[in-house]
Tab-separated table of C-alpha atoms and ligand atoms in Angstrom:
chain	number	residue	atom	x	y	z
A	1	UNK	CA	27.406	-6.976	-12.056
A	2	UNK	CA	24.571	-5.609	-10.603
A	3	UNK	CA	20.918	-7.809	-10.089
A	4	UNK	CA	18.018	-6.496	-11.072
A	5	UNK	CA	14.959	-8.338	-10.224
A	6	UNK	CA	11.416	-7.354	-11.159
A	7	UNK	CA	8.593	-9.481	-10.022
A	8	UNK	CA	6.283	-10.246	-12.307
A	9	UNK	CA	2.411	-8.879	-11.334
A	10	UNK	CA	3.500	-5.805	-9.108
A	11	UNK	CA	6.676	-4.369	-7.506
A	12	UNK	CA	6.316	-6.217	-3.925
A	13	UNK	CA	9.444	-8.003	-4.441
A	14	UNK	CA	11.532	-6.411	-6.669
A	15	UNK	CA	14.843	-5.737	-5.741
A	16	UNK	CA	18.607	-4.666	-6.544
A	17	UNK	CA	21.482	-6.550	-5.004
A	18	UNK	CA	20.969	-4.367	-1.731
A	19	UNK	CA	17.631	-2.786	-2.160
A	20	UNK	CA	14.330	-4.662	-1.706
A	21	UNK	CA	10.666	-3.723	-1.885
A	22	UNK	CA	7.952	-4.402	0.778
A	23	UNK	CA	4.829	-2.886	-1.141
A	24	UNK	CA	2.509	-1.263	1.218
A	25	UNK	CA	-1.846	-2.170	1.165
A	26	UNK	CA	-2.940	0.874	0.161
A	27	UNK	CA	-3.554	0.921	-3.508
A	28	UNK	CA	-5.450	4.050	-5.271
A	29	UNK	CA	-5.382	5.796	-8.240
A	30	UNK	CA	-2.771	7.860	-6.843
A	31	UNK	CA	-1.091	5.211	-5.276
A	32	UNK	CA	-0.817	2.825	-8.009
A	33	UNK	CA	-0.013	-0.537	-6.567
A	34	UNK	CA	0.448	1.174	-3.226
A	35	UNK	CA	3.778	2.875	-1.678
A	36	UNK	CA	6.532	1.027	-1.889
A	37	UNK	CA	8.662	0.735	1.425
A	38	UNK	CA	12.501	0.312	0.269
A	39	UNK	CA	14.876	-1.662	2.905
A	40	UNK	CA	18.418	-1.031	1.962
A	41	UNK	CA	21.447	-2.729	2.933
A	42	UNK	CA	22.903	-5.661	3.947
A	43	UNK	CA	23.173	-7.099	7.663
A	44	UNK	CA	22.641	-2.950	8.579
A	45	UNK	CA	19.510	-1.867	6.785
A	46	UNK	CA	18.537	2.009	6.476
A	47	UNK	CA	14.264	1.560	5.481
A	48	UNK	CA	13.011	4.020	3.185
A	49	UNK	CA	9.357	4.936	3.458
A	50	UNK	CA	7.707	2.737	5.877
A	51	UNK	CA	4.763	3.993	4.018
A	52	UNK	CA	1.167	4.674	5.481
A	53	UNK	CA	0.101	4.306	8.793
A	54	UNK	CA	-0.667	0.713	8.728
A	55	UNK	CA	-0.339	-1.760	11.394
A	56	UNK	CA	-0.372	-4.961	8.966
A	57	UNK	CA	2.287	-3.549	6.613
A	58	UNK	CA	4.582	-2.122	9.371
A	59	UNK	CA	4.877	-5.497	11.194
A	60	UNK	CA	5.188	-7.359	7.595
A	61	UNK	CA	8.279	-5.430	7.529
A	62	UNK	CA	9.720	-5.872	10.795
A	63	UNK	CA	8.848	-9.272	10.485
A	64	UNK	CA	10.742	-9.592	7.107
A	65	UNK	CA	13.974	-7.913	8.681
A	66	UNK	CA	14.311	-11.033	11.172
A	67	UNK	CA	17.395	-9.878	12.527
A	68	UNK	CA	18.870	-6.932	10.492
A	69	UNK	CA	19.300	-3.958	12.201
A	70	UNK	CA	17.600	-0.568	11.443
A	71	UNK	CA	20.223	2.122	11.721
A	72	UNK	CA	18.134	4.989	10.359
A	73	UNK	CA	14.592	5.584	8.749
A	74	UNK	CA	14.693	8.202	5.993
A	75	UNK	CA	11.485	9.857	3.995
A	76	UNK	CA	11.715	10.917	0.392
A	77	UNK	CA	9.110	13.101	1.769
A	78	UNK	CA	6.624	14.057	4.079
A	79	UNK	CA	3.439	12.849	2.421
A	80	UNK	CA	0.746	10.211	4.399
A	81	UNK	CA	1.266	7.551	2.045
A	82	UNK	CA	4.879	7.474	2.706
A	83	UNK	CA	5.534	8.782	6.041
A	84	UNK	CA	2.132	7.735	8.543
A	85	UNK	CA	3.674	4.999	9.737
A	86	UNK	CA	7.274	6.197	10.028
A	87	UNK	CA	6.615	6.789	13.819
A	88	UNK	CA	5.057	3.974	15.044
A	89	UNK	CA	8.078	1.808	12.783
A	90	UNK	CA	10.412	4.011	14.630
A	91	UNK	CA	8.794	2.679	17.950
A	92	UNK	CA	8.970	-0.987	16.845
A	93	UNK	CA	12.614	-0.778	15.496
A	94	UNK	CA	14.035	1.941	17.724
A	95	UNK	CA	15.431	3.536	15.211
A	96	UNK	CA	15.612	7.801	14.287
A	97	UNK	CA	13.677	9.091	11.351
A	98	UNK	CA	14.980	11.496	8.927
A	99	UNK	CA	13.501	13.598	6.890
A	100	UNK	CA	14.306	17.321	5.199
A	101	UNK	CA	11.216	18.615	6.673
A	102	UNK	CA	11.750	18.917	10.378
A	103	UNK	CA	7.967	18.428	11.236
A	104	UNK	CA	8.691	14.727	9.984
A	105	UNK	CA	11.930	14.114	11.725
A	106	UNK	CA	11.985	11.800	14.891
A	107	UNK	CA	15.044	11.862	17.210
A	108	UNK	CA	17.360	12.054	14.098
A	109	UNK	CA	19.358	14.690	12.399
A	110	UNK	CA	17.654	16.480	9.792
A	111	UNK	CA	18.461	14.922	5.849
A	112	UNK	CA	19.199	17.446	2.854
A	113	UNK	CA	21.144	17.448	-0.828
A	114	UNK	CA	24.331	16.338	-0.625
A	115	UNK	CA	24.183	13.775	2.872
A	116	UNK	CA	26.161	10.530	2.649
A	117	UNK	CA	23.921	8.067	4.890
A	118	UNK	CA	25.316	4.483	5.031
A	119	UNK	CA	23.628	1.329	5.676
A	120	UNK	CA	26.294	-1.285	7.007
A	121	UNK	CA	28.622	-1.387	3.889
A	122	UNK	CA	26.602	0.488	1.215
A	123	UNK	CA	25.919	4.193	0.898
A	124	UNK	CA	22.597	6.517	0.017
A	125	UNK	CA	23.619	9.902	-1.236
A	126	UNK	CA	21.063	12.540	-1.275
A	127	UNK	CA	19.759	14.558	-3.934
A	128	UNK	CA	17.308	17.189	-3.133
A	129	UNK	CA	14.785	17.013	-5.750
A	130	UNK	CA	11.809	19.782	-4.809
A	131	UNK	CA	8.973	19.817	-7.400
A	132	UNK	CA	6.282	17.028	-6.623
A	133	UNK	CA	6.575	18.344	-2.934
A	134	UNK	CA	8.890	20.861	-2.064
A	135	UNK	CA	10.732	18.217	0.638
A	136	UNK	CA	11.446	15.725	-1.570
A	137	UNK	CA	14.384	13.785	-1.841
A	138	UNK	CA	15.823	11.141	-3.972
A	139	UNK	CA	18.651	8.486	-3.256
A	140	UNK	CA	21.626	7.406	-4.843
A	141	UNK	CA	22.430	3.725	-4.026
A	142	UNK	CA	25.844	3.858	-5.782
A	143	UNK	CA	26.495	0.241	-4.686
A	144	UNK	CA	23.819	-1.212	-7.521
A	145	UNK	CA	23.627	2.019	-9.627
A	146	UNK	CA	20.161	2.780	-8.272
A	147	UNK	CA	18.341	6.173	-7.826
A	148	UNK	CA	15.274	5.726	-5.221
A	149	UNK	CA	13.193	8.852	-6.577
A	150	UNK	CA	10.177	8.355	-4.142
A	151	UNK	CA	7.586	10.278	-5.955
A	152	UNK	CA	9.658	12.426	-8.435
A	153	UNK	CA	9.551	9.360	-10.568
A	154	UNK	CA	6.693	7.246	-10.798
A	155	UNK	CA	6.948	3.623	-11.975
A	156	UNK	CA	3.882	3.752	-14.193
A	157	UNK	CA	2.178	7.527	-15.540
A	158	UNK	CA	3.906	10.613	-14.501
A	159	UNK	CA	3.386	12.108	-10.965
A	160	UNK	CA	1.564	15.107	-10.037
A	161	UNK	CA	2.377	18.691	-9.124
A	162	UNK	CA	0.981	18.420	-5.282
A	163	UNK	CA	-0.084	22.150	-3.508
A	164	UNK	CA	3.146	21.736	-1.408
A	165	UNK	CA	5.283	21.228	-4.640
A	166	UNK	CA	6.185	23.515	-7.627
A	167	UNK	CA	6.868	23.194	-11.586
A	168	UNK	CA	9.836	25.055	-11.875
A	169	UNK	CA	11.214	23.420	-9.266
A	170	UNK	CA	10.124	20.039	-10.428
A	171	UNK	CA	11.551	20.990	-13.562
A	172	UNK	CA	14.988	21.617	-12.724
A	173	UNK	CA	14.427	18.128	-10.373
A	174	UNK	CA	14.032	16.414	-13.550
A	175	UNK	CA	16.789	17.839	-15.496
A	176	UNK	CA	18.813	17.337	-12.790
A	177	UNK	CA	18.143	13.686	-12.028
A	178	UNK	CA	18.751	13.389	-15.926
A	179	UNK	CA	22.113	14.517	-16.060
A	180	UNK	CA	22.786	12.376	-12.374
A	181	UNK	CA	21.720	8.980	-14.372
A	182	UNK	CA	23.690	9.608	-17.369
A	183	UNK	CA	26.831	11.019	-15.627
A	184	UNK	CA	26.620	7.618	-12.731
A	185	UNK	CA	25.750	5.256	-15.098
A	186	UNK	CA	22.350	4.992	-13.504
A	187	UNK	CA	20.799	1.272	-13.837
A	188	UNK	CA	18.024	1.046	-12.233
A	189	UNK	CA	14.842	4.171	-10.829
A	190	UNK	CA	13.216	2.812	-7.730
A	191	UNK	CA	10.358	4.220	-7.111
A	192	UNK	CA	8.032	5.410	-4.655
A	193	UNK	CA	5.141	3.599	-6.018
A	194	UNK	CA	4.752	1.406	-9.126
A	195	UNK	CA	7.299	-1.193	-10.867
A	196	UNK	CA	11.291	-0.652	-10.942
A	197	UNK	CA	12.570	1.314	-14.112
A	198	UNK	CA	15.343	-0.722	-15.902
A	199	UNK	CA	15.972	2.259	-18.133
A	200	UNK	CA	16.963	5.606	-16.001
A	201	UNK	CA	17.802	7.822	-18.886
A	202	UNK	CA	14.508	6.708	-20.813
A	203	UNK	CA	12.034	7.189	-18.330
A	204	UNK	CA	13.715	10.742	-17.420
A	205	UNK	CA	13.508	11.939	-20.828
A	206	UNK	CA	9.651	10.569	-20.846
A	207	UNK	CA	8.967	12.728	-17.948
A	208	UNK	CA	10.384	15.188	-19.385
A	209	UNK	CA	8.817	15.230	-22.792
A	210	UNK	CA	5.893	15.046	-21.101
A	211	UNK	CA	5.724	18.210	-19.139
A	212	UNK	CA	6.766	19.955	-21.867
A	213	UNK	CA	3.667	18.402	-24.035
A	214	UNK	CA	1.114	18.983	-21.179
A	215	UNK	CA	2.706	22.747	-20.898
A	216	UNK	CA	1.665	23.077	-24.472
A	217	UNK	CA	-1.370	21.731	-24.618
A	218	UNK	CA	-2.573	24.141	-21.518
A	219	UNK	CA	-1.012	27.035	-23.694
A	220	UNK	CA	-3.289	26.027	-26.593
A	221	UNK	CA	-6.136	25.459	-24.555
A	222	UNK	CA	-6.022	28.985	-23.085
A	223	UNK	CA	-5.832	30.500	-26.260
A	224	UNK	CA	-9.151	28.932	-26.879
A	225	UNK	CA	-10.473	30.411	-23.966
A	226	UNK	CA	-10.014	28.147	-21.119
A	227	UNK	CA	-9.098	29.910	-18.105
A	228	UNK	CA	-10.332	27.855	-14.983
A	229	UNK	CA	-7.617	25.125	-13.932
A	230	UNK	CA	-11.311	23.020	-13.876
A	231	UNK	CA	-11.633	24.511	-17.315
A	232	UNK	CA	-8.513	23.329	-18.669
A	233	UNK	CA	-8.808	19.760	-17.202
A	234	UNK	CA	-11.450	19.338	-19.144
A	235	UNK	CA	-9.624	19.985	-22.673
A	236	UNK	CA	-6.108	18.807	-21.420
A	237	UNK	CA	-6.976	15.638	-19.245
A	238	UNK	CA	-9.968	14.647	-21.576
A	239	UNK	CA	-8.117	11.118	-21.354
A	240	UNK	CA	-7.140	10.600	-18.222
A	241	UNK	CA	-9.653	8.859	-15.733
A	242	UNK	CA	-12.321	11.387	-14.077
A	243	UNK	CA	-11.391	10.251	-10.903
A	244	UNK	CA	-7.728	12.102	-11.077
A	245	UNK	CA	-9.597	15.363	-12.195
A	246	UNK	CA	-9.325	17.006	-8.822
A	247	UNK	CA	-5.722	15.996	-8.576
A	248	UNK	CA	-5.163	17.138	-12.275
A	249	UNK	CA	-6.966	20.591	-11.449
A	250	UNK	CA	-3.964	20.729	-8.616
A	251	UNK	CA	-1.330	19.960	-11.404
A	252	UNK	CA	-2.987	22.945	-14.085
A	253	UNK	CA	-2.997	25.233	-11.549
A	254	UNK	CA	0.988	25.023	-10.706
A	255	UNK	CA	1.324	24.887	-14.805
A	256	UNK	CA	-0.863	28.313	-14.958
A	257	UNK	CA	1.255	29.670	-12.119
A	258	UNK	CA	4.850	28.409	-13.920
A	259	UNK	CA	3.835	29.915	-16.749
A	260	UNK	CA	2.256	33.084	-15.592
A	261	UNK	CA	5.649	33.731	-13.937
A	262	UNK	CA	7.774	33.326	-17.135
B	301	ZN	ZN1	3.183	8.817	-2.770
């Protein structure tokens, strides 16, 4: 039987039996709690996401490995808040870093849907999941029934359509990743910023349901006469904090594009 372990007041901490969280300093509106850096493994650890380019946070993290070994760093993609720092780790831990875009890699093989990369007895197996970004990549940790879904799957709200990313794509990512958790037996989502998911199959199907609503509502809205992405944030995202307009504006404008192309 698996552990599960979810800290109560934030996710720095939380943990499977082979996966543990070392939350990053860099909390935002976008960043929730801040980015969580995974270490995976056992006596071998693979790190996922040393997160932003942070002196502080990187040693924390070398510090916390004490004597583990880092065989490989690997990005669920290529944004700052994830992979800033992944360099300067790589110096401090001599390890490669992989990554599916090759502008991110570091002295590593390149990482794409359907690698097997282990981490002293345990596995990660790769799912490409384009859609937030268009490199990003979740991980199977088969070991504890965990998907790390970076930031495919938040752990609180529902993540945003970035200019790199796509909806169709993020679409299928989410079907995809549905019928993955029901088919392993998923336990747990780890994601790449907010708390652990206990409840794969539930949170999926939120995500879901949610495009799907928000795809609906900027249907209606145009046939009131929004046109503008700006325009339609204001109807659409009339609840959501101001602050995430200009991210939102980002997130109509793939939805107008997905569903101009339909
Ligand atoms: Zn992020």
């Amino acid at each position: 039987m698996s552990g599960l372990y979810i800290p109560i007041g934030g996710p720095d901490g939380s943990r499977t039996d082979h996966a543990e969280n070392l939350l990053a300093p860099n909390p935002s509106l976008m960043t929730l709690d801040g980015t969580n850096t995974w270490v995976i493994g056992g006596e071998d650890v693979v790190v996922v996401d040393p997160g932003p380019d942070d002196e502080s946070h990187l040693q924390r993290v070398r510090d916390h490995l004490g004597e583990r070994h880092v065989t490989e760093i690997l990005l669920t993609h290529g944004h700052l808040d994830h992979s800033g720092g992944a360099k300067r780790f790589a110096e401090m831990v001599g390890a490669p870093v992989r990554a599916l875009d090759p502008r991110h890699r570091l002295g590593g093989e390149g990482l794409a849907d359907g690698d097997v990369v282990t981490a002293g007895d345990v596995e990660l197996h790769v799912y490409g999941t384009p859609g937030h970004s268009f490199d990003s990549l979740c991980f199977w940790l088969p070991q504890d029934g965990a998907m790390l879904t970076g930031d495919t799957v938040l752990g609180r709200g529902t993540t945003i359509i970035a200019r790199d990313g796509g909806l169709a794509d993020y679409l299928r990512s989410l079907d995809r990743l549905r019928a993955a958790a029901e088919s392993l037996a998923a336990r747990a989502l780890l994601p790449g910023h907010g708390p652990v998911l206990p409840d794969p199959i539930g949170a999926l199907d939120g995500y879901i349901a949610h495009r799907r609503e928000r795809l609906d509502q900027i249907r209606a809205a145009r046939e009131q006469g929004a046109r503008t992405p700006r325009e339609i944030v204001r109807v659409v995202y009339a609840d959501v904090d101001r602050s995430l307009w200009a991210a939102a504006e980002i997130s109509v404008a793939a939805q107008l594009d997905y569903l101009d192309r339909l």
